[in-house]
XYZ file of C-alpha atoms in Angstrom:
494
model
C 27.769 -9.682 -13.563
C 27.868 -6.320 -11.373
C 24.905 -4.381 -11.099
C 24.716 -0.394 -9.403
C 22.582 -0.463 -5.923
C 19.872 0.538 -8.001
C 19.335 -2.609 -10.062
C 20.660 -4.911 -7.603
C 17.812 -3.476 -5.362
C 15.094 -4.300 -8.100
C 16.627 -7.048 -8.668
C 16.371 -8.186 -5.335
C 13.647 -7.358 -4.450
C 11.574 -8.759 -7.450
C 13.327 -12.681 -6.204
C 12.289 -11.661 -2.627
C 8.678 -10.674 -3.646
C 8.865 -13.655 -5.454
C 9.637 -15.925 -3.257
C 7.530 -14.369 0.186
C 4.577 -15.027 -2.787
C 5.378 -18.595 -2.835
C 6.043 -18.729 1.083
C 2.641 -17.118 1.371
C 0.820 -19.622 -0.793
C 2.548 -22.476 0.332
C 1.338 -21.442 3.993
C -1.873 -21.004 2.707
C -1.610 -24.830 1.936
C -0.261 -25.835 4.805
C -3.376 -24.420 6.304
C -5.740 -26.158 4.205
C -3.737 -29.565 5.027
C -2.895 -29.037 8.844
C -5.621 -26.890 10.294
C -4.807 -23.234 12.391
C -3.750 -25.454 15.411
C -1.245 -27.598 13.448
C 0.380 -23.892 11.917
C 0.717 -23.045 15.268
C 2.157 -26.356 16.344
C 4.947 -25.409 13.439
C 5.425 -21.777 13.970
C 6.417 -22.757 17.565
C 8.888 -25.748 15.950
C 10.198 -23.298 13.772
C 10.479 -20.798 16.144
C 13.102 -22.956 18.535
C 14.927 -24.045 15.110
C 15.190 -20.389 14.581
C 16.719 -20.150 17.854
C 19.084 -22.912 17.309
C 20.057 -20.881 14.024
C 20.692 -18.060 15.380
C 23.389 -18.675 17.981
C 25.114 -21.018 15.217
C 25.343 -18.366 12.995
C 26.639 -15.881 15.668
C 26.093 -12.556 13.798
C 29.368 -14.145 11.108
C 26.774 -13.503 8.176
C 26.710 -10.050 8.830
C 30.431 -9.913 9.619
C 31.634 -11.790 6.388
C 29.736 -8.911 4.756
C 30.823 -6.123 6.946
C 34.684 -7.225 6.206
C 34.380 -8.175 2.697
C 32.743 -4.873 1.971
C 35.422 -3.016 4.149
C 37.950 -4.863 1.968
C 36.363 -4.174 -1.384
C 35.977 -0.601 -0.707
C 39.924 -0.441 -0.191
C 40.695 -2.005 -2.646
C 42.664 -5.233 -1.229
C 39.997 -8.216 -2.314
C 43.177 -10.523 -2.591
C 42.726 -10.099 1.831
C 38.793 -11.826 1.105
C 39.529 -15.838 1.162
C 41.553 -14.783 4.430
C 38.176 -13.531 5.821
C 36.032 -16.272 4.513
C 38.297 -18.949 5.930
C 37.821 -17.636 9.303
C 34.652 -16.984 8.979
C 33.840 -20.243 7.840
C 35.644 -21.649 10.722
C 34.070 -19.753 13.173
C 30.566 -20.716 11.571
C 31.264 -24.163 12.068
C 32.775 -24.471 15.896
C 29.855 -22.161 16.790
C 26.968 -24.333 14.548
C 28.373 -27.512 15.263
C 28.130 -26.791 18.922
C 24.773 -25.676 18.947
C 23.614 -28.857 16.739
C 24.876 -31.352 19.209
C 23.174 -29.476 22.001
C 20.036 -29.384 20.301
C 20.114 -32.780 19.436
C 20.403 -33.895 22.742
C 18.094 -31.528 24.283
C 15.533 -31.765 21.567
C 13.302 -34.363 23.858
C 13.507 -31.640 26.760
C 12.843 -28.283 24.399
C 9.907 -30.247 22.668
C 8.220 -31.795 26.185
C 8.647 -28.493 28.331
C 8.871 -25.483 25.333
C 6.704 -26.911 22.847
C 4.465 -28.724 24.937
C 4.770 -32.071 22.518
C 7.351 -34.577 22.891
C 6.582 -36.127 19.447
C 8.563 -33.002 18.323
C 11.801 -34.073 19.253
C 12.089 -36.004 15.646
C 11.691 -32.300 13.829
C 14.078 -31.086 16.386
C 16.803 -32.826 15.604
C 16.490 -33.493 12.370
C 17.089 -29.688 12.095
C 19.972 -30.271 14.218
C 21.967 -32.001 11.788
C 21.264 -29.672 8.818
C 22.374 -26.485 11.320
C 25.973 -26.219 10.098
C 25.351 -26.213 6.610
C 22.792 -23.560 7.012
C 25.660 -21.478 8.984
C 27.897 -22.280 6.215
C 25.293 -20.884 3.884
C 25.300 -17.655 5.768
C 29.080 -16.558 5.493
C 28.983 -16.960 1.674
C 25.178 -14.825 0.852
C 26.894 -12.247 3.338
C 30.222 -12.447 0.692
C 28.081 -12.564 -2.611
C 25.855 -9.799 -0.764
C 28.879 -7.372 -0.153
C 31.031 -8.150 -3.780
C 27.385 -6.900 -5.875
C 26.747 -10.538 -6.821
C 23.255 -10.096 -6.679
C 22.406 -11.792 -9.764
C 23.550 -15.093 -8.193
C 21.957 -14.717 -5.100
C 18.808 -14.602 -6.792
C 19.126 -16.981 -9.097
C 20.516 -19.684 -5.979
C 17.404 -18.229 -3.916
C 15.066 -18.849 -6.851
C 16.126 -22.973 -6.950
C 16.275 -23.165 -2.836
C 12.785 -22.264 -3.035
C 11.569 -24.315 -5.251
C 14.062 -27.637 -4.016
C 12.938 -26.651 -0.301
C 9.114 -26.724 -1.760
C 9.070 -29.820 -3.666
C 10.625 -31.659 -1.090
C 8.454 -30.941 1.371
C 5.176 -31.279 -1.006
C 6.980 -34.813 -1.600
C 7.414 -35.556 1.764
C 3.891 -33.858 2.741
C 2.118 -36.250 -0.147
C 4.372 -39.687 0.362
C 4.424 -39.558 3.947
C 3.195 -36.890 6.686
C -0.307 -36.753 5.438
C -2.857 -34.484 7.711
C -0.108 -35.420 10.457
C 0.624 -32.128 12.077
C 3.850 -33.816 13.728
C 5.127 -35.460 10.220
C 4.343 -32.273 8.845
C 7.037 -30.001 10.687
C 9.288 -33.033 10.112
C 8.173 -32.623 6.138
C 9.141 -28.820 6.531
C 12.580 -28.979 8.359
C 13.635 -31.793 6.212
C 12.734 -29.653 2.964
C 14.641 -26.663 4.542
C 17.489 -28.946 4.879
C 17.806 -30.161 1.691
C 18.064 -26.947 0.347
C 19.865 -25.634 2.301
C 22.567 -28.008 0.980
C 21.410 -27.127 -2.600
C 22.319 -23.526 -1.356
C 25.805 -24.279 -0.060
C 26.804 -26.309 -3.106
C 25.960 -23.964 -5.859
C 27.527 -20.513 -3.681
C 30.302 -23.141 -3.430
C 30.876 -23.709 -7.039
C 29.826 -20.149 -8.115
C 32.251 -18.339 -5.734
C 35.182 -16.831 -7.737
C 38.082 -17.502 -7.099
C 40.987 -14.655 -7.077
C 44.178 -15.298 -8.370
C 45.900 -11.835 -6.600
C 48.699 -12.195 -3.954
C 46.973 -11.314 -0.675
C 48.494 -8.197 0.404
C 50.032 -8.209 3.774
C 47.870 -7.235 6.493
C 46.881 -7.724 10.247
C 44.976 -11.226 11.253
C 41.225 -10.838 10.476
C 40.347 -12.653 13.447
C 40.225 -9.711 16.178
C 38.194 -7.731 13.201
C 35.693 -10.787 12.803
C 35.131 -10.780 16.914
C 34.897 -7.657 17.594
C 31.972 -7.710 15.127
C 30.795 -10.917 15.307
C 30.719 -11.180 18.905
C 28.040 -8.328 19.690
C 26.107 -9.439 16.784
C 25.837 -12.462 18.397
C 24.874 -11.255 21.539
C 22.362 -9.640 20.318
C 20.744 -11.847 17.714
C 20.856 -14.456 20.585
C 19.445 -12.690 22.780
C 16.601 -11.237 20.697
C 16.000 -14.870 19.140
C 15.650 -16.117 22.669
C 13.177 -13.820 23.536
C 11.206 -14.099 20.346
C 11.090 -17.851 20.910
C 10.040 -17.158 24.790
C 7.237 -14.654 23.386
C 5.909 -17.421 20.711
C 6.008 -20.148 23.296
C 4.532 -18.046 25.969
C 1.826 -16.545 23.482
C -0.189 -20.163 23.474
C -0.238 -20.772 27.509
C -0.891 -16.826 28.493
C -3.699 -17.219 25.757
C -5.161 -20.686 27.465
C -5.596 -18.287 30.294
C -7.713 -15.683 29.813
C -11.272 -17.085 29.571
C -12.137 -15.926 26.238
C -10.243 -17.774 24.486
C -11.634 -21.127 23.193
C -8.897 -22.799 21.083
C -5.343 -21.178 22.144
C -3.250 -22.689 19.828
C -4.927 -21.664 16.769
C -5.874 -18.063 17.671
C -1.666 -18.129 17.763
C -1.673 -19.948 14.602
C -4.108 -17.327 12.559
C -1.577 -14.432 13.937
C 1.916 -15.813 13.698
C 1.463 -18.235 10.794
C -1.429 -16.229 8.943
C -1.648 -12.175 9.468
C 2.134 -11.926 9.713
C 3.393 -13.150 6.671
C 0.714 -11.062 4.308
C 1.211 -8.248 6.670
C 5.107 -8.743 6.291
C 4.632 -9.455 2.204
C 5.160 -6.471 0.571
C 8.247 -4.908 2.014
C 10.134 -7.621 0.712
C 11.262 -4.345 -1.311
C 12.487 -2.281 1.383
C 14.115 -5.905 3.458
C 16.047 -6.283 -0.681
C 17.157 -2.409 -0.256
C 18.233 -2.919 3.544
C 20.072 -5.891 1.991
C 22.290 -3.812 0.432
C 22.534 -0.772 2.929
C 24.830 -2.770 5.046
C 27.885 -3.200 3.103
C 26.866 0.225 0.764
C 27.765 1.947 3.744
C 30.259 0.183 5.224
C 31.661 0.679 2.073
C 31.551 4.535 2.547
C 32.228 4.411 6.246
C 35.635 3.034 5.512
C 36.686 6.007 2.927
C 34.713 9.106 5.023
C 32.270 9.320 2.687
C 29.870 11.092 4.858
C 27.905 13.286 2.586
C 26.291 9.509 0.281
C 25.791 8.304 4.211
C 23.336 11.337 4.382
C 21.835 10.715 1.390
C 21.440 7.431 1.221
C 19.922 7.643 4.667
C 17.857 10.465 4.262
C 16.368 9.032 0.936
C 15.596 5.161 2.080
C 13.756 6.658 5.471
C 11.770 9.035 3.434
C 10.927 6.454 0.836
C 10.199 3.637 3.233
C 7.640 5.799 5.373
C 6.204 6.735 2.225
C 6.328 2.956 0.618
C 4.963 2.099 4.442
C 2.502 4.398 4.642
C 0.770 3.446 1.213
C 1.134 -0.839 2.047
C -0.887 -0.053 5.784
C -3.578 1.749 4.441
C -4.092 -1.115 1.295
C -4.174 -3.981 3.538
C -6.362 -2.026 6.313
C -8.679 -1.599 3.653
C -8.438 -5.162 1.726
C -7.821 -6.951 4.787
C -11.616 -8.764 5.017
C -11.580 -9.679 0.825
C -7.779 -10.462 1.342
C -7.664 -13.365 3.758
C -11.277 -14.888 3.229
C -9.820 -15.301 -0.423
C -6.110 -16.788 1.013
C -7.371 -18.492 3.934
C -11.203 -18.524 4.368
C -11.047 -17.414 7.709
C -12.575 -13.590 9.014
C -10.645 -14.000 12.237
C -7.289 -13.467 10.011
C -9.046 -10.804 8.332
C -9.580 -8.699 11.647
C -6.446 -9.240 12.938
C -4.600 -8.062 9.826
C -6.792 -4.887 9.579
C -5.674 -4.118 13.686
C -1.604 -4.598 12.376
C -2.161 -2.947 9.302
C -1.595 0.768 10.866
C 1.975 -0.735 12.084
C 3.321 -1.294 8.540
C 5.263 1.977 8.339
C 7.175 1.613 11.434
C 7.809 -1.940 10.676
C 9.352 -1.371 7.205
C 11.406 1.369 8.088
C 12.457 -0.078 10.989
C 13.818 -3.091 8.790
C 15.709 -0.497 7.223
C 16.460 1.681 10.517
C 17.846 -1.584 11.723
C 20.406 -2.207 8.788
C 21.920 1.069 8.319
C 22.984 1.189 11.682
C 24.488 -2.082 11.329
C 25.814 -0.624 8.236
C 27.492 2.497 9.944
C 29.320 0.187 12.945
C 26.849 0.940 15.550
C 26.256 -3.006 16.541
C 27.044 -2.531 20.582
C 23.768 -0.153 20.117
C 21.643 -2.693 18.240
C 22.612 -4.819 21.668
C 21.487 -2.731 24.170
C 17.902 -1.666 21.957
C 17.410 -5.749 21.372
C 17.604 -6.291 24.809
C 15.527 -3.362 26.326
C 12.704 -4.301 23.693
C 12.551 -8.007 23.907
C 12.811 -7.989 27.680
C 9.811 -5.484 27.735
C 7.857 -7.489 25.076
C 7.779 -10.714 26.829
C 7.328 -9.138 30.412
C 4.161 -7.388 29.192
C 2.935 -10.813 27.429
C 3.097 -12.260 30.571
C 1.007 -9.658 32.494
C -1.319 -8.901 29.884
C -2.435 -11.781 27.532
C -4.063 -14.351 30.575
C -6.278 -10.323 31.358
C -6.650 -8.864 27.750
C -6.113 -12.385 25.345
C -5.027 -11.614 21.847
C -5.908 -7.720 22.224
C -2.811 -7.854 24.956
C -0.670 -9.485 22.210
C -1.086 -6.247 19.872
C -0.508 -4.011 22.897
C 2.732 -5.755 23.848
C 3.607 -5.924 20.053
C 2.875 -1.819 19.478
C 4.917 -0.800 22.613
C 7.749 -2.925 22.579
C 7.973 -2.100 18.384
C 7.464 1.383 18.717
C 10.217 1.762 21.436
C 12.475 -0.134 19.611
C 12.104 1.952 16.975
C 12.348 5.008 18.704
C 15.898 3.898 19.922
C 17.224 2.782 16.971
C 16.304 5.711 14.653
C 17.892 8.340 17.431
C 21.060 6.506 17.183
C 20.448 6.564 13.135
C 19.891 10.290 13.035
C 22.839 11.062 15.763
C 25.071 8.417 13.872
C 24.427 9.975 10.232
C 24.181 13.347 10.917
C 21.125 13.999 9.765
C 17.468 15.285 10.850
C 14.532 14.279 9.757
C 11.295 16.887 9.230
C 8.031 15.859 11.799
C 5.827 17.848 9.915
C 6.360 16.037 6.214
C 5.568 13.017 8.692
C 2.542 14.394 10.080
C 1.757 15.615 6.668
C 1.741 12.122 4.998
C -0.165 10.409 8.326
C -2.799 12.922 7.608
C -2.454 12.453 3.724
C -2.989 8.921 4.001
C -6.208 8.996 6.630
C -7.214 11.286 4.164
C -7.395 8.482 1.428
C -8.353 5.473 3.545
C -11.506 7.937 4.374
C -12.109 8.673 0.997
C -11.843 4.710 -0.195
C -14.331 4.075 2.514
C -17.021 5.828 0.626
C -16.994 2.974 -1.906
C -17.891 -0.523 -2.279
C -15.386 -3.266 -3.561
C -11.840 -4.085 -2.882
C -10.519 -2.890 -6.368
C -12.682 0.527 -6.302
C -10.951 1.075 -2.786
C -7.512 0.130 -3.682
C -7.993 2.746 -6.998
C -9.233 5.702 -4.638
C -6.794 5.067 -1.725
C -4.039 5.480 -3.928
C -5.012 8.247 -6.229
C -5.978 10.236 -2.945
C -2.963 9.597 -1.352
C -0.971 10.215 -4.284
C -2.051 13.334 -5.291
C -1.963 14.948 -1.517
C 1.531 13.443 -1.089
C 2.523 15.521 -4.154
C 0.630 18.353 -3.242
C 1.621 18.612 0.850
C 5.331 18.050 -0.551
C 6.144 14.833 0.748
C 6.253 13.201 -2.619
C 8.399 15.770 -4.699
C 9.432 16.767 -8.104
C 13.333 15.325 -7.300
C 12.573 11.900 -6.240
C 10.997 11.520 -9.918
C 14.347 12.575 -11.189
C 16.621 10.484 -9.145
C 14.507 7.826 -10.424
C 15.079 8.926 -13.983
C 18.715 10.160 -13.356
C 19.236 6.774 -12.724
C 18.164 5.274 -15.317
C 19.996 7.201 -17.824
C 23.277 6.963 -15.998
C 22.441 2.902 -16.863
C 21.690 3.225 -20.642
C 24.810 5.307 -20.605
């Protein structure tokens, strides 16, 4: 069933929240089983696996989504099977080449990059499943463009359950508490769930009986979009993997860091999942904005483009401020409950104020890609990722985890500034700095009022109440926002 964008966002949001919550619970289970150092080692293995997957996908997921959305916007659904076949061949060629390189290069990567030769088995196992993962990306792109969100939701839940069930069975029956075997168990669970997803999406993909209208070959259109995206994604993933591999080594050079791998595991495997968990609603919106803006651009609907970008940025900012304030106030009790770790609570409190920027950056990146500005994303990712790596090399040995925070803040802030500047220019809109300042002051006032009370529940309630009232009084949250939501509901009922 095809749903409106609003209801598709709600459905995808609910599923993403459920999956992220399940992933967070599973992360807690892993941290209890293999410890913070084991979680850190797993994060290093997954960073190399993510780099290989990004190289294998080679930008084809967004390309399939973008091209399918264009043809649907132009009322040419008969051309989509041809697009998907070209994207699948492109994906297989790239993923098989990367998989072979990863399989034979696994010992070198495990020894030189990760620092543990025993992890080569996990990398080789991932290489065997890599083509399946990449083909799933092609089909997910099509289903998103075709607004088959219900199908993606059901399959996504099945994939997560399959992955967790297989991983837990492997952990309990074979891996035990060995962190190296735990890495292999996690990779095996991910691979089996990818096979499940590919089979389901392949069977559920609608077969079009329409005659394919004549048109130019989509090969050059595909390459024009996929190659810049692949370069950007590969470079970003490569630098991200290098950053994660550099962090434990840089922390080892800092005199005040006693357990560098454990410290890295706390931040990357415990703090970041909690920090980004509330962003599932915005990631859902971002997922749908790419094909929606592509359709609008294809038919020249500039008014709707301006409307969507303004609305998304404002609501993303407000939501990020609320979540950042709550995470700051609840960081200690939350991490004590989840991980029994005071260090995780301290780091979450440090990173929580960055939530508005991180959440809005996800929307900005999606809307920029939806408007066809992939080359700009390439440039910005190159600059900011290289800056982040350079800062880590300089600051980690001197400042330890504080250096990591400073590097994270500077690089992400620069990337957000460049991306939103390009988005505002492309969409032809402006943002009100006055409202942004008022929203920030209202959030600070809410946090200050909440700190006067004891207890996590009381603080959360006071913060939400005070910030809501101040948002409303300052005009940051307006009546038209509520009318907009009610109008969508009335439209749906009709």
